[in-house]
PDB file of C-alpha atoms in Angstrom:
ATOM      1  CA  ASP A   3       0.000   0.000   0.000  1.00 96.00           C
ATOM      2  CA  VAL A   4       1.071   3.651  -0.236  1.00 97.00           C
ATOM      3  CA  ASP A   5       2.155   3.593   3.436  1.00 97.00           C
ATOM      4  CA  GLY A   6       4.418   0.581   2.843  1.00 97.00           C
ATOM      5  CA  THR A   7       2.016  -2.009   4.254  1.00 96.00           C
ATOM      6  CA  ILE A   8       2.386  -5.387   2.552  1.00 95.00           C
ATOM      7  CA  TYR A   9      -0.613  -7.679   2.177  1.00 94.00           C
ATOM      8  CA  GLN A  10       0.013 -11.295   1.231  1.00 93.00           C
ATOM      9  CA  THR A  11      -2.989 -12.627  -0.665  1.00 90.00           C
ATOM     10  CA  LEU A  12      -1.561 -15.917  -1.933  1.00 89.00           C
ATOM     11  CA  ASP A  13       1.155 -18.284  -0.747  1.00 88.00           C
ATOM     12  CA  VAL A  14       4.209 -18.083  -3.008  1.00 84.00           C
ATOM     13  CA  LYS A  15       3.962 -21.822  -3.710  1.00 83.00           C
ATOM     14  CA  GLU A  16       0.563 -21.284  -5.370  1.00 84.00           C
ATOM     15  CA  ARG A  17       0.001 -20.165  -8.944  1.00 81.00           C
ATOM     16  CA  ALA A  18      -1.519 -16.723  -9.401  1.00 82.00           C
ATOM     17  CA  TRP A  19      -3.280 -15.457 -12.528  1.00 77.00           C
ATOM     18  CA  HIS A  20      -1.474 -12.134 -12.787  1.00 75.00           C
ATOM     19  CA  ALA A  21       1.126 -12.304 -15.531  1.00 75.00           C
ATOM     20  CA  GLY A  22      -0.229 -14.297 -18.467  1.00 76.00           C
ATOM     21  CA  LYS A  23       2.470 -16.494 -19.945  1.00 78.00           C
ATOM     22  CA  ALA A  24       4.681 -15.973 -16.849  1.00 78.00           C
ATOM     23  CA  ASN A  25       2.093 -17.246 -14.333  1.00 73.00           C
ATOM     24  CA  ASP A  26       3.737 -20.661 -13.968  1.00 79.00           C
ATOM     25  CA  ARG A  27       7.089 -19.243 -12.924  1.00 80.00           C
ATOM     26  CA  SER A  28       6.527 -15.906 -11.232  1.00 85.00           C
ATOM     27  CA  ILE A  29       5.502 -14.234  -8.003  1.00 88.00           C
ATOM     28  CA  GLY A  30       3.220 -11.243  -8.450  1.00 89.00           C
ATOM     29  CA  ILE A  31       3.699  -8.071  -6.459  1.00 92.00           C
ATOM     30  CA  GLU A  32       1.028  -5.454  -6.977  1.00 93.00           C
ATOM     31  CA  ILE A  33       1.980  -1.909  -5.999  1.00 95.00           C
ATOM     32  CA  ALA A  34      -0.605   0.744  -5.090  1.00 95.00           C
ATOM     33  CA  ASN A  35      -0.226   3.651  -7.510  1.00 96.00           C
ATOM     34  CA  ILE A  36      -2.638   5.713  -9.570  1.00 96.00           C
ATOM     35  CA  GLY A  37      -0.791   4.656 -12.718  1.00 97.00           C
ATOM     36  CA  ALA A  38       0.682   6.184 -15.856  1.00 98.00           C
ATOM     37  CA  TYR A  39      -1.235   8.222 -18.441  1.00 98.00           C
ATOM     38  CA  PRO A  40      -0.525   9.954 -21.767  1.00 98.00           C
ATOM     39  CA  ASP A  41      -1.346  13.352 -20.230  1.00 97.00           C
ATOM     40  CA  MET A  42      -1.644  14.850 -16.763  1.00 97.00           C
ATOM     41  CA  SER A  43      -5.456  15.207 -16.640  1.00 96.00           C
ATOM     42  CA  ILE A  44      -6.065  12.017 -14.612  1.00 95.00           C
ATOM     43  CA  LEU A  45      -3.098  12.601 -12.300  1.00 97.00           C
ATOM     44  CA  ASP A  46      -4.264  16.161 -11.605  1.00 96.00           C
ATOM     45  CA  LYS A  47      -7.437  14.672 -10.090  1.00 94.00           C
ATOM     46  CA  TRP A  48      -5.467  12.500  -7.634  1.00 96.00           C
ATOM     47  CA  TYR A  49      -2.490  14.659  -6.651  1.00 97.00           C
ATOM     48  CA  ALA A  50      -2.203  18.132  -5.127  1.00 97.00           C
ATOM     49  CA  ARG A  51       0.469  20.376  -3.597  1.00 97.00           C
ATOM     50  CA  ASP A  52       0.650  21.347   0.064  1.00 97.00           C
ATOM     51  CA  ALA A  53       1.604  24.808   1.407  1.00 97.00           C
ATOM     52  CA  ASN A  54       5.294  23.883   1.012  1.00 97.00           C
ATOM     53  CA  GLY A  55       4.851  22.860  -2.628  1.00 97.00           C
ATOM     54  CA  GLU A  56       5.197  19.144  -1.882  1.00 98.00           C
ATOM     55  CA  THR A  57       3.088  16.789  -3.950  1.00 98.00           C
ATOM     56  CA  TYR A  58       0.766  14.415  -2.117  1.00 98.00           C
ATOM     57  CA  LEU A  59      -1.892  11.877  -3.000  1.00 97.00           C
ATOM     58  CA  MET A  60      -5.307  13.455  -2.567  1.00 94.00           C
ATOM     59  CA  LEU A  61      -8.131  10.966  -2.720  1.00 88.00           C
ATOM     60  CA  PRO A  62     -11.248  12.282  -4.467  1.00 85.00           C
ATOM     61  CA  ASP A  63     -14.387  12.852  -2.382  1.00 83.00           C
ATOM     62  CA  TRP A  64     -16.079   9.764  -3.836  1.00 87.00           C
ATOM     63  CA  VAL A  65     -13.428   7.495  -2.222  1.00 86.00           C
ATOM     64  CA  ASN A  66     -15.132   6.572   1.043  1.00 81.00           C
ATOM     65  CA  GLU A  67     -12.354   4.490   2.615  1.00 83.00           C
ATOM     66  CA  SER A  68      -8.676   4.869   1.764  1.00 83.00           C
ATOM     67  CA  GLY A  69      -7.637   1.515   3.180  1.00 83.00           C
ATOM     68  CA  ILE A  70      -4.395   3.067   4.440  1.00 88.00           C
ATOM     69  CA  ARG A  71      -3.525   1.389   7.750  1.00 87.00           C
ATOM     70  CA  THR A  72      -1.163   4.056   9.144  1.00 92.00           C
ATOM     71  CA  PRO A  73      -3.220   6.731  10.974  1.00 91.00           C
ATOM     72  CA  GLY A  74      -2.642  10.221   9.590  1.00 91.00           C
ATOM     73  CA  PHE A  75      -0.339   8.998   6.826  1.00 95.00           C
ATOM     74  CA  VAL A  76       0.128  11.416   3.926  1.00 96.00           C
ATOM     75  CA  ALA A  77       1.285   9.671   0.757  1.00 97.00           C
ATOM     76  CA  LYS A  78       3.986  11.739  -0.928  1.00 98.00           C
ATOM     77  CA  PRO A  79       5.718  10.497  -4.074  1.00 98.00           C
ATOM     78  CA  ALA A  80       9.459   9.917  -3.663  1.00 98.00           C
ATOM     79  CA  ARG A  81       9.979  12.510  -6.417  1.00 98.00           C
ATOM     80  CA  ASN A  82       7.931  15.685  -6.209  1.00 98.00           C
ATOM     81  CA  GLU A  83       7.389  16.062  -9.958  1.00 98.00           C
ATOM     82  CA  PRO A  84       5.691  13.599 -12.295  1.00 98.00           C
ATOM     83  CA  VAL A  85       8.031  11.451 -14.344  1.00 98.00           C
ATOM     84  CA  ARG A  86       7.676  11.297 -18.105  1.00 98.00           C
ATOM     85  CA  GLY A  87       8.866   8.161 -19.838  1.00 97.00           C
ATOM     86  CA  ASN A  88       8.256   5.741 -22.639  1.00 97.00           C
ATOM     87  CA  ILE A  89       6.782   2.292 -22.061  1.00 97.00           C
ATOM     88  CA  GLN A  90       5.871   0.001 -24.981  1.00 94.00           C
ATOM     89  CA  GLY A  91       6.504   2.929 -27.341  1.00 95.00           C
ATOM     90  CA  ARG A  92       4.002   5.179 -25.527  1.00 96.00           C
ATOM     91  CA  ASP A  93       4.937   8.482 -23.847  1.00 98.00           C
ATOM     92  CA  LEU A  94       3.427   8.489 -20.353  1.00 98.00           C
ATOM     93  CA  PHE A  95       3.341  10.567 -17.162  1.00 98.00           C
ATOM     94  CA  GLN A  96       3.304   9.106 -13.661  1.00 98.00           C
ATOM     95  CA  TYR A  97       4.033  10.070 -10.066  1.00 98.00           C
ATOM     96  CA  ASP A  98       6.578   7.929  -8.254  1.00 98.00           C
ATOM     97  CA  LEU A  99       5.901   5.483  -5.424  1.00 98.00           C
ATOM     98  CA  THR A 100       6.291   6.690  -1.852  1.00 98.00           C
ATOM     99  CA  ASN A 101       9.560   6.215   0.035  1.00 98.00           C
ATOM    100  CA  GLU A 102       7.690   3.845   2.343  1.00 98.00           C
ATOM    101  CA  GLN A 103       6.690   1.693  -0.621  1.00 98.00           C
ATOM    102  CA  TYR A 104      10.276   1.483  -1.850  1.00 98.00           C
ATOM    103  CA  GLU A 105      11.525   0.545   1.632  1.00 98.00           C
ATOM    104  CA  SER A 106       8.982  -2.291   1.898  1.00 98.00           C
ATOM    105  CA  LEU A 107       9.486  -3.418  -1.689  1.00 98.00           C
ATOM    106  CA  ILE A 108      13.260  -3.564  -1.225  1.00 98.00           C
ATOM    107  CA  LYS A 109      12.922  -5.749   1.880  1.00 98.00           C
ATOM    108  CA  LEU A 110      10.327  -8.015   0.280  1.00 97.00           C
ATOM    109  CA  THR A 111      12.290  -8.405  -2.952  1.00 98.00           C
ATOM    110  CA  ALA A 112      15.577  -9.067  -1.128  1.00 98.00           C
ATOM    111  CA  THR A 113      13.816 -11.732   0.921  1.00 97.00           C
ATOM    112  CA  LEU A 114      12.370 -13.397  -2.187  1.00 96.00           C
ATOM    113  CA  CYS A 115      15.747 -13.294  -3.971  1.00 97.00           C
ATOM    114  CA  THR A 116      17.383 -14.870  -0.914  1.00 96.00           C
ATOM    115  CA  VAL A 117      14.788 -17.577  -0.342  1.00 95.00           C
ATOM    116  CA  LEU A 118      14.424 -18.268  -4.070  1.00 94.00           C
ATOM    117  CA  PRO A 119      17.993 -17.803  -5.366  1.00 94.00           C
ATOM    118  CA  ARG A 120      17.062 -18.387  -9.009  1.00 94.00           C
ATOM    119  CA  ILE A 121      15.526 -14.897  -8.932  1.00 95.00           C
ATOM    120  CA  ALA A 122      18.469 -12.672  -9.827  1.00 97.00           C
ATOM    121  CA  PRO A 123      18.518  -9.233  -8.151  1.00 97.00           C
ATOM    122  CA  ASP A 124      18.433  -7.379 -11.457  1.00 98.00           C
ATOM    123  CA  TYR A 125      15.973  -5.959 -13.996  1.00 98.00           C
ATOM    124  CA  PRO A 126      15.683  -6.434 -17.770  1.00 97.00           C
ATOM    125  CA  ARG A 127      18.307  -4.475 -19.665  1.00 96.00           C
ATOM    126  CA  ASP A 128      18.776  -3.617 -23.315  1.00 94.00           C
ATOM    127  CA  GLU A 129      22.004  -4.116 -25.272  1.00 94.00           C
ATOM    128  CA  ALA A 130      23.453  -0.915 -23.755  1.00 97.00           C
ATOM    129  CA  GLY A 131      22.653  -2.026 -20.191  1.00 96.00           C
ATOM    130  CA  ARG A 132      19.737   0.393 -19.787  1.00 96.00           C
ATOM    131  CA  LEU A 133      16.282  -0.537 -18.524  1.00 97.00           C
ATOM    132  CA  ARG A 134      14.303  -2.342 -21.167  1.00 96.00           C
ATOM    133  CA  THR A 135      10.809  -0.848 -21.503  1.00 95.00           C
ATOM    134  CA  THR A 136       9.243  -3.318 -23.916  1.00 95.00           C
ATOM    135  CA  ALA A 137       7.899  -6.838 -23.632  1.00 95.00           C
ATOM    136  CA  PHE A 138      10.060  -9.928 -23.977  1.00 95.00           C
ATOM    137  CA  THR A 139       9.488 -12.466 -26.691  1.00 94.00           C
ATOM    138  CA  ALA A 140       8.404 -15.883 -25.397  1.00 92.00           C
ATOM    139  CA  GLU A 141      11.968 -17.142 -25.844  1.00 94.00           C
ATOM    140  CA  GLU A 142      13.486 -14.178 -23.975  1.00 95.00           C
ATOM    141  CA  LEU A 143      11.015 -14.608 -21.139  1.00 94.00           C
ATOM    142  CA  ASP A 144      11.892 -18.319 -20.866  1.00 93.00           C
ATOM    143  CA  GLU A 145      15.580 -17.434 -20.515  1.00 94.00           C
ATOM    144  CA  TYR A 146      15.147 -14.562 -18.032  1.00 95.00           C
ATOM    145  CA  SER A 147      15.420 -15.131 -14.282  1.00 94.00           C
ATOM    146  CA  GLY A 148      15.304 -11.740 -12.587  1.00 96.00           C
ATOM    147  CA  ILE A 149      12.850  -9.085 -11.473  1.00 97.00           C
ATOM    148  CA  LEU A 150      10.521  -7.671 -14.091  1.00 95.00           C
ATOM    149  CA  GLY A 151       7.404  -5.599 -14.562  1.00 95.00           C
ATOM    150  CA  HIS A 152       4.137  -6.512 -16.205  1.00 94.00           C
ATOM    151  CA  TYR A 153       5.216  -4.541 -19.277  1.00 95.00           C
ATOM    152  CA  HIS A 154       8.097  -6.973 -19.716  1.00 96.00           C
ATOM    153  CA  VAL A 155       5.603  -9.851 -20.004  1.00 93.00           C
ATOM    154  CA  THR A 156       3.008  -8.415 -22.389  1.00 92.00           C
ATOM    155  CA  THR A 157       2.593  -5.460 -24.737  1.00 93.00           C
ATOM    156  CA  SER A 158      -0.861  -4.787 -23.265  1.00 92.00           C
ATOM    157  CA  LYS A 159       0.569  -3.638 -19.892  1.00 93.00           C
ATOM    158  CA  ILE A 160       2.435  -0.474 -18.882  1.00 96.00           C
ATOM    159  CA  ASP A 161       2.979  -1.095 -15.166  1.00 96.00           C
ATOM    160  CA  PRO A 162       4.896  -0.433 -13.019  1.00 97.00           C
ATOM    161  CA  GLY A 163       5.254   2.573 -15.327  1.00 97.00           C
ATOM    162  CA  PRO A 164       7.899   5.151 -16.183  1.00 98.00           C
ATOM    163  CA  ALA A 165       8.220   6.564 -12.648  1.00 98.00           C
ATOM    164  CA  PHE A 166       9.225   3.249 -11.090  1.00 98.00           C
ATOM    165  CA  ASP A 167      12.832   3.631  -9.922  1.00 98.00           C
ATOM    166  CA  TRP A 168      14.405   0.319 -10.928  1.00 98.00           C
ATOM    167  CA  GLU A 169      17.906   1.462  -9.911  1.00 98.00           C
ATOM    168  CA  ARG A 170      16.724   2.355  -6.415  1.00 98.00           C
ATOM    169  CA  LEU A 171      15.029  -1.025  -6.066  1.00 98.00           C
ATOM    170  CA  ILE A 172      17.956  -3.095  -7.320  1.00 98.00           C
ATOM    171  CA  GLU A 173      20.612  -1.144  -5.409  1.00 97.00           C
ATOM    172  CA  GLY A 174      18.530  -1.513  -2.233  1.00 98.00           C
ATOM    173  CA  VAL A 175      17.930  -5.211  -2.814  1.00 98.00           C
ATOM    174  CA  ARG A 176      21.603  -5.900  -3.438  1.00 97.00           C
ATOM    175  CA  ALA A 177      22.672  -3.864  -0.392  1.00 97.00           C
ATOM    176  CA  THR A 178      20.141  -5.705   1.769  1.00 97.00           C
ATOM    177  CA  MET A 179      21.422  -9.032   0.458  1.00 97.00           C
ATOM    178  CA  GLY A 180      25.026  -7.982   1.067  1.00 94.00           C
ATOM    179  CA  HIS A 181      26.024  -7.916  -2.598  1.00 81.00           C
ATOM    180  CA  VAL A 182      28.958  -5.793  -3.673  1.00 59.00           C
ATOM    181  CA  ALA A 183      27.944  -3.016  -6.089  1.00 53.00           C
ATOM    182  CA  ARG A 184      28.753  -3.695  -9.741  1.00 49.00           C
TER     183      ARG A 184
END
């Protein structure tokens, strides 16, 4: 959740129906975020600025219950400005996760990589070593054994989106696992 709370909805030994052709060999982690859009109009309905100019998640009036477990928690994106990026060939805007989400995600991912050592603490990279932002072919997916997003599995998905800080995640996971930086 936006406050860093983790909810386990399925045992990792069970098969989930979350990632199409990767369902048989993956663990799904859903991350609370409004999402990425081709323009700012949707995001402007969900985010505002406080008196100090800091961006925060502002739930619309029609949202009756936030579900956030931490009393008084204000969800602020890790980066104050929306991030623009290209996923699956589409230019998109998105606000980042909260620092609390990254902290929880790093711990969870490091634990999964430790307990299930075939999951490499890395993300999909292109030939130049940069983040890949397109889907794998079936053959590439079969050969890959690291951390990936839904958009790496299918062209119909764009999550976790352009704001997701893959470097922060992987550096945190490796540090937590005691890996030496590359």
